Amino acid sequence: MSKAIYSLKMFIFREDFILTKKEYNSISSICIFIINLYVKAWFNAPIAAFSPYQDLEFLKNLYEYKNVDEELSKTLLKNS
C-alpha cells in the first residue's frame, strides 16, 4: 500500500514534477486502478473468512476493468 500512496501523492503533486507524457499517462493509469479496485480489496483483506470470495470478486472486477484500461487489465490478469 505504501507504493500506492506514493503513486497517488505523485499524481496529486504532478505540477511540481517534470513528467514526460508517458510518465504522466502511466501514473494516471496506476492511480485510476488504485482508486477503482485496489483500495477496496486492501481494506477487505484483514477479514480472513471472506478471503476466497474476495479473491474471486477481485479477479472478476479486474476482468471487468478491461473497459477502463484494457492493457493494464490484461497484464494484471496474466500475472495473477
PDB file of N, CA and C in Angstrom:
ATOM      1  N   MET A   1       0.822  -1.190   0.000  1.00  0.00           N
ATOM      2  CA  MET A   1       0.000   0.000   0.000  1.00  0.00           C
ATOM      3  C   MET A   1       0.867   1.255   0.000  1.00  0.00           C
ATOM      4  N   SER A   2       2.082   1.162   0.503  1.00  0.00           N
ATOM      5  CA  SER A   2       2.933   2.353   0.542  1.00  0.00           C
ATOM      6  C   SER A   2       3.254   2.858  -0.867  1.00  0.00           C
ATOM      7  N   LYS A   3       3.457   1.941  -1.803  1.00  0.00           N
ATOM      8  CA  LYS A   3       3.719   2.360  -3.183  1.00  0.00           C
ATOM      9  C   LYS A   3       2.476   2.974  -3.811  1.00  0.00           C
ATOM     10  N   ALA A   4       1.313   2.464  -3.424  1.00  0.00           N
ATOM     11  CA  ALA A   4       0.060   3.037  -3.925  1.00  0.00           C
ATOM     12  C   ALA A   4      -0.100   4.470  -3.427  1.00  0.00           C
ATOM     13  N   ILE A   5       0.160   4.677  -2.155  1.00  0.00           N
ATOM     14  CA  ILE A   5       0.066   6.025  -1.582  1.00  0.00           C
ATOM     15  C   ILE A   5       1.085   6.952  -2.248  1.00  0.00           C
ATOM     16  N   TYR A   6       2.287   6.442  -2.463  1.00  0.00           N
ATOM     17  CA  TYR A   6       3.322   7.230  -3.129  1.00  0.00           C
ATOM     18  C   TYR A   6       2.876   7.618  -4.542  1.00  0.00           C
ATOM     19  N   SER A   7       2.263   6.677  -5.257  1.00  0.00           N
ATOM     20  CA  SER A   7       1.770   6.968  -6.613  1.00  0.00           C
ATOM     21  C   SER A   7       0.680   8.028  -6.589  1.00  0.00           C
ATOM     22  N   LEU A   8      -0.228   7.922  -5.628  1.00  0.00           N
ATOM     23  CA  LEU A   8      -1.292   8.919  -5.511  1.00  0.00           C
ATOM     24  C   LEU A   8      -0.725  10.298  -5.182  1.00  0.00           C
ATOM     25  N   LYS A   9       0.279  10.344  -4.316  1.00  0.00           N
ATOM     26  CA  LYS A   9       0.916  11.628  -3.990  1.00  0.00           C
ATOM     27  C   LYS A   9       1.602  12.223  -5.216  1.00  0.00           C
ATOM     28  N   MET A  10       2.260  11.363  -5.999  1.00  0.00           N
ATOM     29  CA  MET A  10       2.909  11.855  -7.217  1.00  0.00           C
ATOM     30  C   MET A  10       1.887  12.465  -8.165  1.00  0.00           C
ATOM     31  N   PHE A  11       0.720  11.836  -8.254  1.00  0.00           N
ATOM     32  CA  PHE A  11      -0.310  12.373  -9.142  1.00  0.00           C
ATOM     33  C   PHE A  11      -0.871  13.683  -8.607  1.00  0.00           C
ATOM     34  N   ILE A  12      -1.078  13.753  -7.297  1.00  0.00           N
ATOM     35  CA  ILE A  12      -1.607  14.978  -6.698  1.00  0.00           C
ATOM     36  C   ILE A  12      -0.654  16.153  -6.931  1.00  0.00           C
ATOM     37  N   PHE A  13       0.643  15.894  -6.774  1.00  0.00           N
ATOM     38  CA  PHE A  13       1.646  16.954  -6.915  1.00  0.00           C
ATOM     39  C   PHE A  13       2.332  16.916  -8.281  1.00  0.00           C
ATOM     40  N   ARG A  14       1.629  16.457  -9.308  1.00  0.00           N
ATOM     41  CA  ARG A  14       2.217  16.303 -10.637  1.00  0.00           C
ATOM     42  C   ARG A  14       2.687  17.623 -11.237  1.00  0.00           C
ATOM     43  N   GLU A  15       2.112  18.716 -10.791  1.00  0.00           N
ATOM     44  CA  GLU A  15       2.531  20.023 -11.302  1.00  0.00           C
ATOM     45  C   GLU A  15       3.924  20.404 -10.787  1.00  0.00           C
ATOM     46  N   ASP A  16       4.340  19.812  -9.677  1.00  0.00           N
ATOM     47  CA  ASP A  16       5.643  20.121  -9.095  1.00  0.00           C
ATOM     48  C   ASP A  16       6.767  19.273  -9.684  1.00  0.00           C
ATOM     49  N   PHE A  17       6.409  18.236 -10.450  1.00  0.00           N
ATOM     50  CA  PHE A  17       7.395  17.354 -11.071  1.00  0.00           C
ATOM     51  C   PHE A  17       7.440  17.623 -12.562  1.00  0.00           C
ATOM     52  N   ILE A  18       8.568  17.328 -13.149  1.00  0.00           N
ATOM     53  CA  ILE A  18       8.679  17.380 -14.600  1.00  0.00           C
ATOM     54  C   ILE A  18       8.460  15.954 -15.094  1.00  0.00           C
ATOM     55  N   LEU A  19       7.263  15.708 -15.624  1.00  0.00           N
ATOM     56  CA  LEU A  19       6.909  14.378 -16.098  1.00  0.00           C
ATOM     57  C   LEU A  19       6.786  14.382 -17.615  1.00  0.00           C
ATOM     58  N   THR A  20       7.276  13.316 -18.225  1.00  0.00           N
ATOM     59  CA  THR A  20       7.051  13.156 -19.654  1.00  0.00           C
ATOM     60  C   THR A  20       5.606  12.712 -19.859  1.00  0.00           C
ATOM     61  N   LYS A  21       5.160  12.748 -21.086  1.00  0.00           N
ATOM     62  CA  LYS A  21       3.791  12.325 -21.404  1.00  0.00           C
ATOM     63  C   LYS A  21       3.582  10.854 -21.021  1.00  0.00           C
ATOM     64  N   LYS A  22       4.584  10.030 -21.276  1.00  0.00           N
ATOM     65  CA  LYS A  22       4.493   8.598 -20.940  1.00  0.00           C
ATOM     66  C   LYS A  22       4.398   8.407 -19.428  1.00  0.00           C
ATOM     67  N   GLU A  23       5.217   9.139 -18.673  1.00  0.00           N
ATOM     68  CA  GLU A  23       5.172   9.040 -17.210  1.00  0.00           C
ATOM     69  C   GLU A  23       3.828   9.509 -16.668  1.00  0.00           C
ATOM     70  N   TYR A  24       3.320  10.594 -17.227  1.00  0.00           N
ATOM     71  CA  TYR A  24       2.017  11.113 -16.796  1.00  0.00           C
ATOM     72  C   TYR A  24       0.912  10.097 -17.064  1.00  0.00           C
ATOM     73  N   ASN A  25       0.909   9.524 -18.261  1.00  0.00           N
ATOM     74  CA  ASN A  25      -0.107   8.523 -18.602  1.00  0.00           C
ATOM     75  C   ASN A  25       0.004   7.293 -17.708  1.00  0.00           C
ATOM     76  N   SER A  26       1.221   6.878 -17.415  1.00  0.00           N
ATOM     77  CA  SER A  26       1.428   5.703 -16.568  1.00  0.00           C
ATOM     78  C   SER A  26       0.954   5.951 -15.144  1.00  0.00           C
ATOM     79  N   ILE A  27       1.313   7.082 -14.578  1.00  0.00           N
ATOM     80  CA  ILE A  27       0.935   7.366 -13.189  1.00  0.00           C
ATOM     81  C   ILE A  27      -0.572   7.572 -13.077  1.00  0.00           C
ATOM     82  N   SER A  28      -1.188   8.188 -14.068  1.00  0.00           N
ATOM     83  CA  SER A  28      -2.644   8.359 -14.010  1.00  0.00           C
ATOM     84  C   SER A  28      -3.353   7.020 -14.159  1.00  0.00           C
ATOM     85  N   SER A  29      -2.832   6.145 -14.991  1.00  0.00           N
ATOM     86  CA  SER A  29      -3.405   4.807 -15.152  1.00  0.00           C
ATOM     87  C   SER A  29      -3.310   4.008 -13.853  1.00  0.00           C
ATOM     88  N   ILE A  30      -2.174   4.090 -13.196  1.00  0.00           N
ATOM     89  CA  ILE A  30      -1.985   3.392 -11.919  1.00  0.00           C
ATOM     90  C   ILE A  30      -2.930   3.950 -10.863  1.00  0.00           C
ATOM     91  N   CYS A  31      -3.070   5.252 -10.809  1.00  0.00           N
ATOM     92  CA  CYS A  31      -3.949   5.872  -9.805  1.00  0.00           C
ATOM     93  C   CYS A  31      -5.412   5.504 -10.024  1.00  0.00           C
ATOM     94  N   ILE A  32      -5.838   5.444 -11.261  1.00  0.00           N
ATOM     95  CA  ILE A  32      -7.218   5.042 -11.544  1.00  0.00           C
ATOM     96  C   ILE A  32      -7.442   3.603 -11.098  1.00  0.00           C
ATOM     97  N   PHE A  33      -6.468   2.736 -11.340  1.00  0.00           N
ATOM     98  CA  PHE A  33      -6.569   1.346 -10.881  1.00  0.00           C
ATOM     99  C   PHE A  33      -6.640   1.276  -9.359  1.00  0.00           C
ATOM    100  N   ILE A  34      -5.793   2.030  -8.696  1.00  0.00           N
ATOM    101  CA  ILE A  34      -5.767   2.024  -7.227  1.00  0.00           C
ATOM    102  C   ILE A  34      -7.117   2.454  -6.671  1.00  0.00           C
ATOM    103  N   ILE A  35      -7.655   3.529  -7.207  1.00  0.00           N
ATOM    104  CA  ILE A  35      -8.915   4.064  -6.699  1.00  0.00           C
ATOM    105  C   ILE A  35     -10.084   3.130  -7.001  1.00  0.00           C
ATOM    106  N   ASN A  36     -10.123   2.569  -8.200  1.00  0.00           N
ATOM    107  CA  ASN A  36     -11.257   1.735  -8.596  1.00  0.00           C
ATOM    108  C   ASN A  36     -11.236   0.335  -8.001  1.00  0.00           C
ATOM    109  N   LEU A  37     -10.070  -0.283  -7.864  1.00  0.00           N
ATOM    110  CA  LEU A  37     -10.022  -1.688  -7.466  1.00  0.00           C
ATOM    111  C   LEU A  37      -9.209  -1.970  -6.204  1.00  0.00           C
ATOM    112  N   TYR A  38      -8.020  -1.434  -6.149  1.00  0.00           N
ATOM    113  CA  TYR A  38      -7.067  -1.869  -5.132  1.00  0.00           C
ATOM    114  C   TYR A  38      -7.466  -1.472  -3.714  1.00  0.00           C
ATOM    115  N   VAL A  39      -7.978  -0.286  -3.527  1.00  0.00           N
ATOM    116  CA  VAL A  39      -8.308   0.201  -2.179  1.00  0.00           C
ATOM    117  C   VAL A  39      -9.370  -0.678  -1.527  1.00  0.00           C
ATOM    118  N   LYS A  40     -10.412  -1.017  -2.270  1.00  0.00           N
ATOM    119  CA  LYS A  40     -11.468  -1.872  -1.717  1.00  0.00           C
ATOM    120  C   LYS A  40     -10.904  -3.236  -1.316  1.00  0.00           C
ATOM    121  N   ALA A  41     -10.109  -3.833  -2.179  1.00  0.00           N
ATOM    122  CA  ALA A  41      -9.518  -5.141  -1.871  1.00  0.00           C
ATOM    123  C   ALA A  41      -8.588  -5.048  -0.665  1.00  0.00           C
ATOM    124  N   TRP A  42      -7.839  -3.965  -0.572  1.00  0.00           N
ATOM    125  CA  TRP A  42      -6.893  -3.813   0.534  1.00  0.00           C
ATOM    126  C   TRP A  42      -7.614  -3.658   1.871  1.00  0.00           C
ATOM    127  N   PHE A  43      -8.684  -2.881   1.903  1.00  0.00           N
ATOM    128  CA  PHE A  43      -9.421  -2.689   3.151  1.00  0.00           C
ATOM    129  C   PHE A  43     -10.167  -3.946   3.584  1.00  0.00           C
ATOM    130  N   ASN A  44     -10.583  -4.775   2.637  1.00  0.00           N
ATOM    131  CA  ASN A  44     -11.292  -6.006   2.980  1.00  0.00           C
ATOM    132  C   ASN A  44     -10.360  -7.175   3.274  1.00  0.00           C
ATOM    133  N   ALA A  45      -9.089  -7.041   3.021  1.00  0.00           N
ATOM    134  CA  ALA A  45      -8.132  -8.136   3.183  1.00  0.00           C
ATOM    135  C   ALA A  45      -8.028  -8.684   4.609  1.00  0.00           C
ATOM    136  N   PRO A  46      -8.120  -7.884   5.667  1.00  0.00           N
ATOM    137  CA  PRO A  46      -7.967  -8.439   7.019  1.00  0.00           C
ATOM    138  C   PRO A  46      -9.067  -9.424   7.433  1.00  0.00           C
ATOM    139  N   ILE A  47     -10.165  -9.476   6.723  1.00  0.00           N
ATOM    140  CA  ILE A  47     -11.254 -10.379   7.071  1.00  0.00           C
ATOM    141  C   ILE A  47     -10.969 -11.731   6.413  1.00  0.00           C
ATOM    142  N   ALA A  48     -10.289 -12.606   7.144  1.00  0.00           N
ATOM    143  CA  ALA A  48      -9.810 -13.872   6.591  1.00  0.00           C
ATOM    144  C   ALA A  48     -10.939 -14.790   6.135  1.00  0.00           C
ATOM    145  N   ALA A  49     -12.055 -14.763   6.805  1.00  0.00           N
ATOM    146  CA  ALA A  49     -13.162 -15.657   6.448  1.00  0.00           C
ATOM    147  C   ALA A  49     -13.712 -15.364   5.053  1.00  0.00           C
ATOM    148  N   PHE A  50     -13.566 -14.149   4.597  1.00  0.00           N
ATOM    149  CA  PHE A  50     -14.089 -13.769   3.288  1.00  0.00           C
ATOM    150  C   PHE A  50     -13.029 -13.819   2.183  1.00  0.00           C
ATOM    151  N   SER A  51     -11.833 -14.278   2.501  1.00  0.00           N
ATOM    152  CA  SER A  51     -10.730 -14.240   1.537  1.00  0.00           C
ATOM    153  C   SER A  51     -11.025 -14.934   0.211  1.00  0.00           C
ATOM    154  N   PRO A  52     -11.537 -16.175   0.211  1.00  0.00           N
ATOM    155  CA  PRO A  52     -11.800 -16.811  -1.090  1.00  0.00           C
ATOM    156  C   PRO A  52     -12.788 -16.013  -1.946  1.00  0.00           C
ATOM    157  N   TYR A  53     -13.843 -15.535  -1.323  1.00  0.00           N
ATOM    158  CA  TYR A  53     -14.829 -14.736  -2.059  1.00  0.00           C
ATOM    159  C   TYR A  53     -14.202 -13.437  -2.559  1.00  0.00           C
ATOM    160  N   GLN A  54     -13.415 -12.795  -1.708  1.00  0.00           N
ATOM    161  CA  GLN A  54     -12.795 -11.525  -2.087  1.00  0.00           C
ATOM    162  C   GLN A  54     -11.804 -11.711  -3.230  1.00  0.00           C
ATOM    163  N   ASP A  55     -11.084 -12.837  -3.218  1.00  0.00           N
ATOM    164  CA  ASP A  55     -10.154 -13.108  -4.311  1.00  0.00           C
ATOM    165  C   ASP A  55     -10.896 -13.253  -5.636  1.00  0.00           C
ATOM    166  N   LEU A  56     -11.982 -14.014  -5.613  1.00  0.00           N
ATOM    167  CA  LEU A  56     -12.774 -14.181  -6.835  1.00  0.00           C
ATOM    168  C   LEU A  56     -13.414 -12.869  -7.276  1.00  0.00           C
ATOM    169  N   GLU A  57     -13.895 -12.114  -6.313  1.00  0.00           N
ATOM    170  CA  GLU A  57     -14.506 -10.817  -6.621  1.00  0.00           C
ATOM    171  C   GLU A  57     -13.467  -9.859  -7.228  1.00  0.00           C
ATOM    172  N   PHE A  58     -12.260  -9.876  -6.681  1.00  0.00           N
ATOM    173  CA  PHE A  58     -11.198  -9.022  -7.209  1.00  0.00           C
ATOM    174  C   PHE A  58     -10.843  -9.422  -8.639  1.00  0.00           C
ATOM    175  N   LEU A  59     -10.743 -10.724  -8.903  1.00  0.00           N
ATOM    176  CA  LEU A  59     -10.442 -11.178 -10.260  1.00  0.00           C
ATOM    177  C   LEU A  59     -11.565 -10.813 -11.230  1.00  0.00           C
ATOM    178  N   LYS A  60     -12.809 -10.924 -10.771  1.00  0.00           N
ATOM    179  CA  LYS A  60     -13.947 -10.537 -11.611  1.00  0.00           C
ATOM    180  C   LYS A  60     -13.886  -9.039 -11.924  1.00  0.00           C
ATOM    181  N   ASN A  61     -13.628  -8.239 -10.901  1.00  0.00           N
ATOM    182  CA  ASN A  61     -13.520  -6.789 -11.096  1.00  0.00           C
ATOM    183  C   ASN A  61     -12.346  -6.436 -11.995  1.00  0.00           C
ATOM    184  N   LEU A  62     -11.264  -7.182 -11.852  1.00  0.00           N
ATOM    185  CA  LEU A  62     -10.095  -6.954 -12.692  1.00  0.00           C
ATOM    186  C   LEU A  62     -10.413  -7.279 -14.149  1.00  0.00           C
ATOM    187  N   TYR A  63     -11.169  -8.333 -14.360  1.00  0.00           N
ATOM    188  CA  TYR A  63     -11.590  -8.680 -15.720  1.00  0.00           C
ATOM    189  C   TYR A  63     -12.498  -7.594 -16.293  1.00  0.00           C
ATOM    190  N   GLU A  64     -13.420  -7.084 -15.490  1.00  0.00           N
ATOM    191  CA  GLU A  64     -14.321  -6.020 -15.936  1.00  0.00           C
ATOM    192  C   GLU A  64     -13.584  -4.696 -16.134  1.00  0.00           C
ATOM    193  N   TYR A  65     -12.427  -4.562 -15.511  1.00  0.00           N
ATOM    194  CA  TYR A  65     -11.621  -3.338 -15.627  1.00  0.00           C
ATOM    195  C   TYR A  65     -11.097  -3.148 -17.058  1.00  0.00           C
ATOM    196  N   LYS A  66     -11.239  -4.186 -17.891  1.00  0.00           N
ATOM    197  CA  LYS A  66     -10.826  -4.069 -19.292  1.00  0.00           C
ATOM    198  C   LYS A  66     -11.535  -2.914 -19.988  1.00  0.00           C
ATOM    199  N   ASN A  67     -12.737  -2.583 -19.525  1.00  0.00           N
ATOM    200  CA  ASN A  67     -13.482  -1.470 -20.118  1.00  0.00           C
ATOM    201  C   ASN A  67     -12.819  -0.128 -19.837  1.00  0.00           C
ATOM    202  N   VAL A  68     -12.044  -0.055 -18.769  1.00  0.00           N
ATOM    203  CA  VAL A  68     -11.371   1.190 -18.397  1.00  0.00           C
ATOM    204  C   VAL A  68      -9.966   1.237 -18.989  1.00  0.00           C
ATOM    205  N   ASP A  69      -9.182   0.183 -18.742  1.00  0.00           N
ATOM    206  CA  ASP A  69      -7.796   0.128 -19.211  1.00  0.00           C
ATOM    207  C   ASP A  69      -7.481  -1.310 -19.608  1.00  0.00           C
ATOM    208  N   GLU A  70      -7.666  -1.604 -20.869  1.00  0.00           N
ATOM    209  CA  GLU A  70      -7.523  -2.979 -21.347  1.00  0.00           C
ATOM    210  C   GLU A  70      -6.098  -3.504 -21.188  1.00  0.00           C
ATOM    211  N   GLU A  71      -5.115  -2.689 -21.499  1.00  0.00           N
ATOM    212  CA  GLU A  71      -3.721  -3.125 -21.431  1.00  0.00           C
ATOM    213  C   GLU A  71      -3.318  -3.488 -20.000  1.00  0.00           C
ATOM    214  N   LEU A  72      -3.638  -2.635 -19.047  1.00  0.00           N
ATOM    215  CA  LEU A  72      -3.301  -2.899 -17.649  1.00  0.00           C
ATOM    216  C   LEU A  72      -4.050  -4.118 -17.132  1.00  0.00           C
ATOM    217  N   SER A  73      -5.305  -4.238 -17.483  1.00  0.00           N
ATOM    218  CA  SER A  73      -6.112  -5.373 -17.047  1.00  0.00           C
ATOM    219  C   SER A  73      -5.536  -6.690 -17.560  1.00  0.00           C
ATOM    220  N   LYS A  74      -5.172  -6.732 -18.827  1.00  0.00           N
ATOM    221  CA  LYS A  74      -4.592  -7.955 -19.395  1.00  0.00           C
ATOM    222  C   LYS A  74      -3.266  -8.303 -18.721  1.00  0.00           C
ATOM    223  N   THR A  75      -2.454  -7.307 -18.469  1.00  0.00           N
ATOM    224  CA  THR A  75      -1.168  -7.542 -17.811  1.00  0.00           C
ATOM    225  C   THR A  75      -1.362  -8.099 -16.409  1.00  0.00           C
ATOM    226  N   LEU A  76      -2.270  -7.515 -15.653  1.00  0.00           N
ATOM    227  CA  LEU A  76      -2.510  -7.973 -14.289  1.00  0.00           C
ATOM    228  C   LEU A  76      -3.140  -9.356 -14.256  1.00  0.00           C
ATOM    229  N   LEU A  77      -4.048  -9.640 -15.169  1.00  0.00           N
ATOM    230  CA  LEU A  77      -4.665 -10.964 -15.221  1.00  0.00           C
ATOM    231  C   LEU A  77      -3.656 -12.029 -15.630  1.00  0.00           C
ATOM    232  N   LYS A  78      -2.738 -11.669 -16.512  1.00  0.00           N
ATOM    233  CA  LYS A  78      -1.714 -12.613 -16.949  1.00  0.00           C
ATOM    234  C   LYS A  78      -0.783 -12.972 -15.795  1.00  0.00           C
ATOM    235  N   ASN A  79      -0.509 -12.018 -14.921  1.00  0.00           N
ATOM    236  CA  ASN A  79       0.404 -12.233 -13.799  1.00  0.00           C
ATOM    237  C   ASN A  79      -0.287 -12.788 -12.567  1.00  0.00           C
ATOM    238  N   SER A  80      -1.609 -12.936 -12.593  1.00  0.00           N
ATOM    239  CA  SER A  80      -2.348 -13.441 -11.426  1.00  0.00           C
ATOM    240  C   SER A  80      -2.223 -14.934 -11.310  1.00  0.00           C
TER     241      SER A  80
END
